[in-house]
Amino acid sequence: MVIFRKAADLQQYLSQAGRPVGYVPTMGALHAGHVSLIRKSKSEGQLTVCSIFVNPTQFNDPEDFRLYPISTEADIALLLEADCDVLFLPDEAEVYPHGAVMATAYNFGDLEAGLEGAHRPGHFRGVGQVVGRFLEIIQPARIYMGQKDYQQCLVIQKLIELMGLEGKTRMAICPTQREPDGLAMSSRNRRLTDPQRSLSSILYQCLISIQTKSGDQPFETVRKECFDLLTQKGFEPEYVELADAHSLEVLNDYDPNRPMIALLAAKLGKVRLIDNMMVNEIAA
Ligand code: AMP
């Protein structure tokens, strides 16, 4: 694996490689969820580039940024094991040479207004800025992202459109990797205490219950059950929603004629966790 810290060096290397590039953006503290994206890219024969950069502009909570786990040596070991071809490890000056405020900000309209966008003001602007910059540098044929951050996937799909890269860069949304008890793998899980970790699979159980009760009970009843259960177990639920899986329009009730996705976010102590699950599968 080749490691680059400078954008120009990476660009020069990629321009000489003569192979389509598969790109996996990350913020490090890598786990099996990230590795699944690398493996998918490798299995599709791409020259696989992983970036690790904890992007300050996408954190609305300074404490969350300060406490974000960093484990670069262990990350490199995992990437070597996954046979990743290239690691891009830039510092902030390299990503934002003219300062973060000068980096292009994109408008994602309704897509960034609800759900995560409503609870993390400015988050998707930051995500758009950093992924936009990396897409310019890396110019991948495919970008691999996890369904775990479903709204982010749709935002980046829109970014590809806004940057005029359709036809050049295609998005692959890869399945959420879970712990044996159902908890979605996440770098933030490392910040959970043991008792918190034992409780955290309740998020998954809520999603299963939303999926199972589709068609049997009004969504409002199921949402209230989830909110009550989470609160009773010591979580601070932020949202439990049902949305159209293509547009992310929030739905008041189950609608079997639309592709539906259930999404939720809750805080456990200081750690904010998100997850989602398709409720029915209807092709686009
Ligand atoms: P992050 O490092 O949290 O910014 O995530 C980098 C990429 O890994 C994003 O595309 C995430 O959606 C994806 N990812 C994070 N957790 C998982 C998971 N449990 N399963 C699959 N992909 C994931």
Short mmCIF file of C-alpha atoms and ligand atoms in Angstrom, two decimals:
data_model
loop_
_atom_site.label_atom_id
_atom_site.label_comp_id
_atom_site.label_asym_id
_atom_site.label_seq_id
_atom_site.Cartn_x
_atom_site.Cartn_y
_atom_site.Cartn_z
CA MET A 1 0.00 0.00 0.00
CA VAL A 2 1.29 3.44 -0.90
CA ILE A 3 0.60 6.30 1.52
CA PHE A 4 0.30 9.89 0.28
CA ARG A 5 -0.01 13.03 2.33
CA LYS A 6 0.05 15.50 -0.57
CA ALA A 7 -2.75 15.82 -3.13
CA ALA A 8 -0.34 16.55 -6.00
CA ASP A 9 1.70 13.39 -5.31
CA LEU A 10 -1.46 11.27 -5.16
CA GLN A 11 -2.76 12.79 -8.41
CA GLN A 12 0.50 12.11 -10.18
CA TYR A 13 0.50 8.49 -9.00
CA LEU A 14 -3.12 7.94 -10.07
CA SER A 15 -2.60 9.54 -13.47
CA GLN A 16 0.18 7.05 -14.19
CA ALA A 17 -1.67 4.02 -12.81
CA GLY A 18 -3.92 3.69 -15.85
CA ARG A 19 -6.66 1.89 -13.92
CA PRO A 20 -10.14 2.99 -12.79
CA VAL A 21 -10.10 4.17 -9.20
CA GLY A 22 -12.47 3.01 -6.47
CA TYR A 23 -12.62 5.53 -3.65
CA VAL A 24 -13.56 4.97 0.00
CA PRO A 25 -13.74 8.18 2.06
CA THR A 26 -13.42 7.70 5.84
CA MET A 27 -12.66 9.55 9.04
CA GLY A 28 -10.44 6.72 10.32
CA ALA A 29 -10.92 4.65 13.49
CA LEU A 30 -11.55 1.93 10.95
CA HIS A 31 -13.68 -1.16 11.60
CA ALA A 32 -15.16 -4.03 9.61
CA GLY A 33 -17.77 -1.68 8.09
CA HIS A 34 -15.03 0.37 6.42
CA VAL A 35 -13.16 -2.78 5.44
CA SER A 36 -16.29 -4.09 3.67
CA LEU A 37 -16.19 -1.02 1.40
CA ILE A 38 -12.50 -1.57 0.60
CA ARG A 39 -13.17 -5.24 -0.17
CA LYS A 40 -16.10 -4.37 -2.42
CA SER A 41 -13.94 -1.93 -4.39
CA LYS A 42 -11.14 -4.50 -4.67
CA SER A 43 -13.60 -7.22 -5.77
CA GLU A 44 -14.70 -4.93 -8.60
CA GLY A 45 -11.13 -4.66 -9.79
CA GLN A 46 -10.62 -1.01 -8.88
CA LEU A 47 -7.37 0.59 -7.87
CA THR A 48 -8.61 1.24 -4.35
CA VAL A 49 -7.95 4.54 -2.59
CA CYS A 50 -9.01 5.06 1.02
CA SER A 51 -8.80 8.51 2.57
CA ILE A 52 -8.62 9.21 6.27
CA PHE A 53 -9.44 12.76 7.28
CA VAL A 54 -11.45 13.91 10.29
CA ASN A 55 -13.15 16.83 8.63
CA PRO A 56 -13.71 19.67 11.12
CA THR A 57 -16.34 21.43 8.98
CA GLN A 58 -18.88 18.61 9.28
CA PHE A 59 -18.95 18.59 13.09
CA ASN A 60 -21.69 20.79 14.50
CA ASP A 61 -20.65 19.76 18.02
CA PRO A 62 -17.05 20.79 18.93
CA GLU A 63 -16.99 18.21 21.74
CA ASP A 64 -17.82 15.42 19.25
CA PHE A 65 -14.90 16.62 17.07
CA ARG A 66 -12.52 16.80 20.04
CA LEU A 67 -13.42 13.29 21.19
CA TYR A 68 -13.51 11.68 17.73
CA PRO A 69 -11.34 8.53 18.00
CA ILE A 70 -8.01 8.53 16.14
CA SER A 71 -6.05 5.29 15.63
CA THR A 72 -3.92 5.81 12.54
CA GLU A 73 -1.44 2.95 13.17
CA ALA A 74 -4.20 0.39 13.72
CA ASP A 75 -6.02 1.80 10.68
CA ILE A 76 -2.95 1.28 8.48
CA ALA A 77 -2.66 -2.32 9.74
CA LEU A 78 -6.33 -2.96 8.86
CA LEU A 79 -5.91 -1.41 5.41
CA LEU A 80 -2.83 -3.56 4.74
CA GLU A 81 -4.79 -6.64 5.78
CA ALA A 82 -7.63 -5.63 3.43
CA ASP A 83 -5.07 -5.21 0.62
CA CYS A 84 -5.99 -1.55 0.06
CA ASP A 85 -3.82 -0.05 -2.71
CA VAL A 86 -3.52 3.58 -1.63
CA LEU A 87 -4.09 5.54 1.58
CA PHE A 88 -4.52 9.31 1.32
CA LEU A 89 -3.75 10.88 4.67
CA PRO A 90 -3.77 14.65 4.20
CA ASP A 91 -3.67 17.33 6.87
CA GLU A 92 -6.14 20.20 7.05
CA ALA A 93 -3.94 22.62 5.06
CA GLU A 94 -3.77 20.11 2.22
CA VAL A 95 -7.55 19.62 2.12
CA TYR A 96 -8.38 23.31 2.54
CA PRO A 97 -5.36 25.18 1.10
CA HIS A 98 -7.30 28.46 1.10
CA GLY A 99 -9.04 27.80 4.42
CA ALA A 100 -12.25 25.87 5.04
CA VAL A 101 -14.45 28.96 4.64
CA MET A 102 -13.19 29.35 1.07
CA ALA A 103 -13.97 25.74 0.06
CA THR A 104 -16.98 25.42 -2.26
CA ALA A 105 -20.22 24.83 -0.35
CA TYR A 106 -23.03 23.05 -2.19
CA ASN A 107 -26.74 23.39 -1.61
CA PHE A 108 -28.53 20.08 -1.28
CA GLY A 109 -32.00 21.57 -0.87
CA ASP A 110 -34.62 19.35 0.78
CA LEU A 111 -32.14 16.49 1.06
CA GLU A 112 -30.12 18.27 3.72
CA ALA A 113 -33.05 19.88 5.56
CA GLY A 114 -34.55 16.96 7.49
CA LEU A 115 -33.39 14.06 9.67
CA GLU A 116 -29.61 14.43 10.27
CA GLY A 117 -29.64 17.86 8.64
CA ALA A 118 -32.28 19.14 11.08
CA HIS A 119 -30.37 17.85 14.11
CA ARG A 120 -26.85 18.67 12.91
CA PRO A 121 -27.03 22.14 11.32
CA GLY A 122 -24.31 22.62 8.68
CA HIS A 123 -23.28 18.95 8.78
CA PHE A 124 -24.04 18.15 5.14
CA ARG A 125 -22.49 21.41 3.92
CA GLY A 126 -19.28 20.20 5.57
CA VAL A 127 -19.63 16.72 4.13
CA GLY A 128 -20.26 18.20 0.67
CA GLN A 129 -17.21 20.44 0.96
CA VAL A 130 -14.81 17.69 1.91
CA VAL A 131 -16.12 14.98 -0.43
CA GLY A 132 -16.27 17.54 -3.26
CA ARG A 133 -12.62 18.36 -2.70
CA PHE A 134 -11.62 14.67 -2.59
CA LEU A 135 -13.61 13.91 -5.76
CA GLU A 136 -11.73 16.72 -7.54
CA ILE A 137 -8.39 15.31 -6.42
CA ILE A 138 -9.07 11.59 -6.90
CA GLN A 139 -11.54 11.57 -9.82
CA PRO A 140 -12.75 8.03 -9.04
CA ALA A 141 -14.82 5.82 -11.32
CA ARG A 142 -16.73 4.64 -8.26
CA ILE A 143 -17.21 5.94 -4.75
CA TYR A 144 -18.13 3.32 -2.14
CA MET A 145 -20.25 4.42 0.81
CA GLY A 146 -22.17 2.66 3.57
CA GLN A 147 -25.95 2.49 3.90
CA LYS A 148 -25.31 3.14 7.61
CA ASP A 149 -25.19 6.84 6.63
CA TYR A 150 -28.05 6.66 4.17
CA GLN A 151 -28.86 10.37 3.98
CA GLN A 152 -25.17 11.04 3.39
CA CYS A 153 -25.22 8.59 0.46
CA LEU A 154 -28.10 10.51 -1.15
CA VAL A 155 -26.39 13.84 -0.48
CA ILE A 156 -23.21 12.60 -2.19
CA GLN A 157 -25.24 11.24 -5.09
CA LYS A 158 -26.65 14.77 -5.44
CA LEU A 159 -23.14 16.23 -5.11
CA ILE A 160 -22.00 14.07 -8.04
CA GLU A 161 -24.87 15.58 -10.05
CA LEU A 162 -24.10 19.16 -8.92
CA MET A 163 -20.43 18.73 -9.82
CA GLY A 164 -21.40 17.42 -13.28
CA LEU A 165 -19.65 14.11 -12.61
CA GLU A 166 -22.53 11.80 -13.57
CA GLY A 167 -21.26 9.33 -16.12
CA LYS A 168 -17.78 9.70 -14.64
CA THR A 169 -18.21 8.77 -10.98
CA ARG A 170 -20.81 6.22 -9.85
CA MET A 171 -21.91 5.67 -6.27
CA ALA A 172 -22.09 2.21 -4.72
CA ILE A 173 -24.18 2.00 -1.54
CA CYS A 174 -22.91 -0.97 0.49
CA PRO A 175 -24.80 -2.87 3.22
CA THR A 176 -24.44 -1.85 6.87
CA GLN A 177 -22.10 -4.17 8.77
CA ARG A 178 -23.38 -5.06 12.23
CA GLU A 179 -22.10 -6.55 15.47
CA PRO A 180 -23.58 -9.97 16.38
CA ASP A 181 -26.29 -8.30 18.51
CA GLY A 182 -27.33 -6.04 15.61
CA LEU A 183 -25.58 -2.80 16.60
CA ALA A 184 -24.37 -1.05 13.44
CA MET A 185 -20.58 -0.82 13.48
CA SER A 186 -19.41 2.75 14.02
CA SER A 187 -16.21 4.49 15.08
CA ARG A 188 -18.24 6.19 17.82
CA ASN A 189 -19.10 2.80 19.39
CA ARG A 190 -15.59 2.89 20.90
CA ARG A 191 -16.75 5.68 23.16
CA LEU A 192 -19.53 3.59 24.73
CA THR A 193 -19.02 2.22 28.25
CA ASP A 194 -19.68 -1.53 28.72
CA PRO A 195 -23.19 -0.98 30.14
CA GLN A 196 -23.99 1.48 27.34
CA ARG A 197 -22.66 -0.98 24.77
CA SER A 198 -25.01 -3.70 26.11
CA LEU A 199 -27.99 -1.36 25.77
CA SER A 200 -27.12 -0.05 22.33
CA SER A 201 -28.60 -2.95 20.33
CA ILE A 202 -32.03 -1.54 21.22
CA LEU A 203 -31.65 0.79 18.23
CA TYR A 204 -31.51 -2.24 15.95
CA GLN A 205 -34.46 -3.82 17.75
CA CYS A 206 -36.50 -0.64 17.17
CA LEU A 207 -35.75 -0.80 13.43
CA ILE A 208 -36.74 -4.49 13.28
CA SER A 209 -39.98 -3.67 15.08
CA ILE A 210 -40.75 -0.82 12.62
CA GLN A 211 -40.08 -3.21 9.75
CA THR A 212 -42.10 -6.09 11.24
CA LYS A 213 -45.13 -4.02 12.17
CA SER A 214 -45.46 -2.48 8.72
CA GLY A 215 -49.07 -2.95 7.63
CA ASP A 216 -50.24 -4.12 11.08
CA GLN A 217 -50.14 -0.92 13.10
CA PRO A 218 -50.13 2.79 12.31
CA PHE A 219 -46.54 4.07 12.17
CA GLU A 220 -47.35 6.68 14.82
CA THR A 221 -48.06 3.90 17.36
CA VAL A 222 -44.81 2.10 16.51
CA ARG A 223 -42.82 5.33 16.66
CA LYS A 224 -44.23 6.09 20.13
CA GLU A 225 -43.32 2.57 21.33
CA CYS A 226 -39.76 3.10 20.09
CA PHE A 227 -39.47 6.54 21.68
CA ASP A 228 -40.84 5.21 24.99
CA LEU A 229 -38.54 2.17 25.00
CA LEU A 230 -35.47 4.24 24.18
CA THR A 231 -36.28 6.85 26.82
CA GLN A 232 -37.01 4.20 29.44
CA LYS A 233 -33.59 2.60 28.79
CA GLY A 234 -31.80 5.91 29.23
CA PHE A 235 -31.40 7.06 25.61
CA GLU A 236 -32.28 10.54 24.41
CA PRO A 237 -34.03 9.78 21.12
CA GLU A 238 -33.69 12.57 18.54
CA TYR A 239 -35.83 11.16 15.77
CA VAL A 240 -37.52 7.94 14.70
CA GLU A 241 -38.84 8.42 11.17
CA LEU A 242 -40.18 6.63 8.18
CA ALA A 243 -39.20 8.11 4.81
CA ASP A 244 -39.42 7.46 1.09
CA ALA A 245 -36.17 5.63 0.36
CA HIS A 246 -35.58 7.52 -2.90
CA SER A 247 -36.52 11.10 -2.04
CA LEU A 248 -36.14 10.89 1.79
CA GLU A 249 -39.51 12.65 2.08
CA VAL A 250 -40.72 11.91 5.60
CA LEU A 251 -43.92 9.80 5.64
CA ASN A 252 -46.73 10.03 8.20
CA ASP A 253 -47.62 6.36 7.85
CA TYR A 254 -46.60 3.15 6.15
CA ASP A 255 -47.25 3.24 2.40
CA PRO A 256 -46.72 -0.15 0.73
CA ASN A 257 -46.65 1.51 -2.69
CA ARG A 258 -43.47 3.41 -1.91
CA PRO A 259 -39.96 2.22 -1.09
CA MET A 260 -39.70 2.94 2.63
CA ILE A 261 -36.75 3.31 4.97
CA ALA A 262 -36.84 3.68 8.75
CA LEU A 263 -34.20 5.99 10.21
CA LEU A 264 -33.37 6.89 13.78
CA ALA A 265 -30.90 8.80 15.90
CA ALA A 266 -30.45 8.74 19.66
CA LYS A 267 -27.89 9.83 22.22
CA LEU A 268 -26.63 7.45 24.84
CA GLY A 269 -24.72 9.53 27.37
CA LYS A 270 -22.53 11.76 25.21
CA VAL A 271 -22.42 9.38 22.25
CA ARG A 272 -24.78 9.99 19.35
CA LEU A 273 -25.76 6.90 17.36
CA ILE A 274 -27.67 6.60 14.08
CA ASP A 275 -29.02 3.65 12.15
CA ASN A 276 -31.55 2.80 9.45
CA MET A 277 -33.21 -0.14 7.73
CA MET A 278 -35.20 -0.65 4.55
CA VAL A 279 -38.82 -1.46 5.43
CA ASN A 280 -39.76 -2.85 2.02
CA GLU A 281 -37.74 -3.24 -1.13
CA ILE A 282 -39.22 -1.61 -4.22
CA ALA A 283 -36.87 -1.11 -7.14
CA ALA A 284 -36.23 2.47 -8.35
P1 AMP B 1 -16.95 7.40 8.57
O1 AMP B 1 -15.54 7.01 8.82
O2 AMP B 1 -17.85 7.17 9.75
O3 AMP B 1 -17.07 8.77 7.98
O4 AMP B 1 -17.50 6.39 7.47
C1 AMP B 1 -16.83 6.22 6.24
C2 AMP B 1 -17.66 5.36 5.34
O5 AMP B 1 -17.86 4.09 5.94
C3 AMP B 1 -19.07 5.95 5.09
O6 AMP B 1 -19.45 5.70 3.74
C4 AMP B 1 -19.92 5.15 6.03
O7 AMP B 1 -21.28 5.05 5.65
C5 AMP B 1 -19.24 3.79 5.97
N1 AMP B 1 -19.60 3.01 7.15
C6 AMP B 1 -19.55 3.41 8.44
N2 AMP B 1 -20.03 2.43 9.24
C7 AMP B 1 -20.40 1.41 8.43
C8 AMP B 1 -20.98 0.13 8.66
N3 AMP B 1 -21.28 -0.29 9.88
N4 AMP B 1 -21.23 -0.66 7.59
C9 AMP B 1 -20.94 -0.24 6.33
N5 AMP B 1 -20.39 0.96 6.05
C10 AMP B 1 -20.13 1.77 7.09
#
